[in-house]
């Protein structure tokens, strides 16, 4: 039987016949509630909510407000953190409202997004926050009903006693007065209902409907806009002719501070035009201006004769190499890289007589607060920081330079200032991934056993460019890891999976070279080394051998390692940020050219809180690692970046991404890092697969600029 449905103009934004004869219907999100349902406004929920702890409030309207303290830059923490609280609270997820918390170092321990450390740090804290509120609600129900706490249970935001059910909203006022328990019981993993289930990003609707979530969206009446021309690396400001720039309609002023020239106005477009009209002269700060050619000379000279910092030394390396039946030696090099998030740097600052207000996208809000306090000569408690959603960060927003610039200008102009970087500003004035070059050496005995291993690395502003305690350390009797650093005026910064983002490719590619020289299967060699580390460890072991072995074996199984005729497979495995990821890339020859078809990834990050977010993190990390290994390069001429926008700074394209298949190890271990660990092994898996297919090995990034990679195709089905 057909049922008649009434429509009105509020229900539908558009009903139109498409050219193909189909019906296109656009819904109005705000009018889809049942007319019988009382629609509670966000303001009503927030105004009536009672705080139970730093992480959550409960409203008599039956809604739960859960605060997410860490900056959200796409790692899904704003969804997964509240899921953990809601799990222990035993609440109906549809009743949960998630709010981004402001910076508050009194309430929260680590309001930082970086190092894939948010989840490991907060896992237990979040669970306890939810469990504490749940216990207070149960106690309130027990008091009201005159029964024992042990006679009650909770489910979907209700406390239940026999057939009697009390909602959390009904109990909120009484529960808020219950003494906070000192100890609480946490759920057994097997009883999880929310953790481990796919949950959509809590900001999806706002993103899809264009709500102002990001720093670039922020606007306040009365603020001025600012854009800055910064000096080339190694140079300082000599003179400025700003007359033409000031004549641009919409430009209010041009000011200078700390070698920077800032254009001030009403909107960004006239400022971008005015910047191009500035006539600025610079002069070197000290000595020669640096170029990529010079950096290459530095690498070669320091690898050959530089005085290194010995990071790890096991056994007698010199004796092992003297007695070796065969020595394998290779060098690998990577360039500087920009973080290039889709949302360039921006921030709002308002320096007032009684303090400073900061609003914008930052991975380190406390660093921003301290920087503002120092500039303005006030105590940090006089500075407030409101975090917007970040349109990417990848480590770039760990710095506070763009915040400092906004504060400096607001203080100078005595006005609220919104500072915006252009894409060109971001690429030419950023803080880059350090450039690094490595030399690997391996010694094999007469039975093709690995008896000696050397790694010597030179980094430009990289600090320690090795991870001396990562695999294969602990599995080789004689091992030497050395690090050297060259100081440059080119600013660098942590870049997604710092150091390991390139080191993993180099190490895993070199291990394949060792396997080939020893006549061993690449997977078998890695398992052999893990067995050695398990049975006869050399020095300290800083990774979990069993967890690494599991991802190696599982990746080999899921990919059908070595069983696919006509398919060349490349293997890679890496431990970083407390997690383990093994990958197998598959390539085949098409018309005489190697083509990358598929990559398998097996991840051990402990308990997966949100499968949807976890899958996105692994895939995103792999695409990030793939694109930057294959295409991306940042070079310099006389302190100026040669690549100034995406027309010359090549990123991966959608149709170049091969099929990706992800798997997760279910071992019940507390969650470990996930925002970064999938990136490091990707480059090695791809390079090893292409070598297997074509016989051409690449040792430098970006791959596609190497002679060996000419005509290589990626995932483009065409």
CSV table of N, CA, C and O in Angstrom, one decimal, residues 231-237 259 282-289 489:
chain,number,residue,atom,x,y,z
A,231,UNK,N,62.1,37.7,4.8
A,231,UNK,CA,63.4,37.7,4.0
A,231,UNK,C,63.8,36.3,3.6
A,231,UNK,O,63.4,35.3,4.2
A,232,UNK,N,64.6,36.2,2.5
A,232,UNK,CA,65.2,34.9,2.2
A,232,UNK,C,66.0,34.3,3.4
A,232,UNK,O,66.5,35.1,4.2
A,233,UNK,N,66.3,33.1,3.4
A,233,UNK,CA,67.1,32.5,4.5
A,233,UNK,C,68.5,33.0,4.4
A,233,UNK,O,69.1,33.0,3.3
A,234,UNK,N,69.0,33.4,5.5
A,234,UNK,CA,70.4,33.9,5.6
A,234,UNK,C,70.5,35.4,5.2
A,234,UNK,O,71.6,35.9,5.1
A,235,UNK,N,69.3,36.1,5.1
A,235,UNK,CA,69.4,37.5,4.7
A,235,UNK,C,68.6,38.4,5.7
A,235,UNK,O,67.8,37.9,6.5
A,236,UNK,N,68.9,39.7,5.7
A,236,UNK,CA,68.2,40.6,6.6
A,236,UNK,C,67.7,41.8,5.8
A,236,UNK,O,68.2,42.1,4.7
A,237,UNK,N,66.7,42.5,6.3
A,237,UNK,CA,66.1,43.6,5.6
A,237,UNK,C,67.1,44.8,5.6
A,237,UNK,O,67.7,45.2,6.6
A,259,UNK,N,62.8,42.3,10.5
A,259,UNK,CA,63.2,41.9,9.2
A,259,UNK,C,62.0,41.5,8.3
A,259,UNK,O,62.1,41.0,7.2
A,282,UNK,N,67.5,43.3,0.4
A,282,UNK,CA,68.0,42.5,1.5
A,282,UNK,C,69.5,42.4,1.4
A,282,UNK,O,70.1,42.7,0.3
A,283,UNK,N,70.2,42.1,2.5
A,283,UNK,CA,71.6,41.9,2.5
A,283,UNK,C,71.9,40.6,3.4
A,283,UNK,O,71.2,40.3,4.3
A,284,UNK,N,73.0,39.9,3.0
A,284,UNK,CA,73.4,38.7,3.8
A,284,UNK,C,73.6,39.0,5.2
A,284,UNK,O,74.2,40.1,5.6
A,285,UNK,N,73.2,38.1,6.1
A,285,UNK,CA,73.5,38.3,7.5
A,285,UNK,C,74.9,37.9,7.8
A,285,UNK,O,75.7,38.6,8.5
A,286,UNK,N,75.4,36.8,7.3
A,286,UNK,CA,76.7,36.4,7.6
A,286,UNK,C,77.2,35.3,6.6
A,286,UNK,O,76.6,34.2,6.5
A,287,UNK,N,78.1,35.6,5.7
A,287,UNK,CA,78.7,34.7,4.8
A,287,UNK,C,77.9,34.4,3.6
A,287,UNK,O,77.0,35.1,3.2
A,288,UNK,N,78.2,33.2,3.0
A,288,UNK,CA,77.6,32.8,1.7
A,288,UNK,C,76.2,32.4,1.9
A,288,UNK,O,75.8,31.7,2.8
A,289,UNK,N,75.4,32.7,0.9
A,289,UNK,CA,74.0,32.2,0.9
A,289,UNK,C,74.0,30.8,0.4
A,289,UNK,O,74.7,30.4,-0.6
A,489,UNK,N,71.0,28.3,8.0
A,489,UNK,CA,69.9,29.3,8.3
A,489,UNK,C,68.5,28.9,7.8
A,489,UNK,O,67.5,29.5,8.1
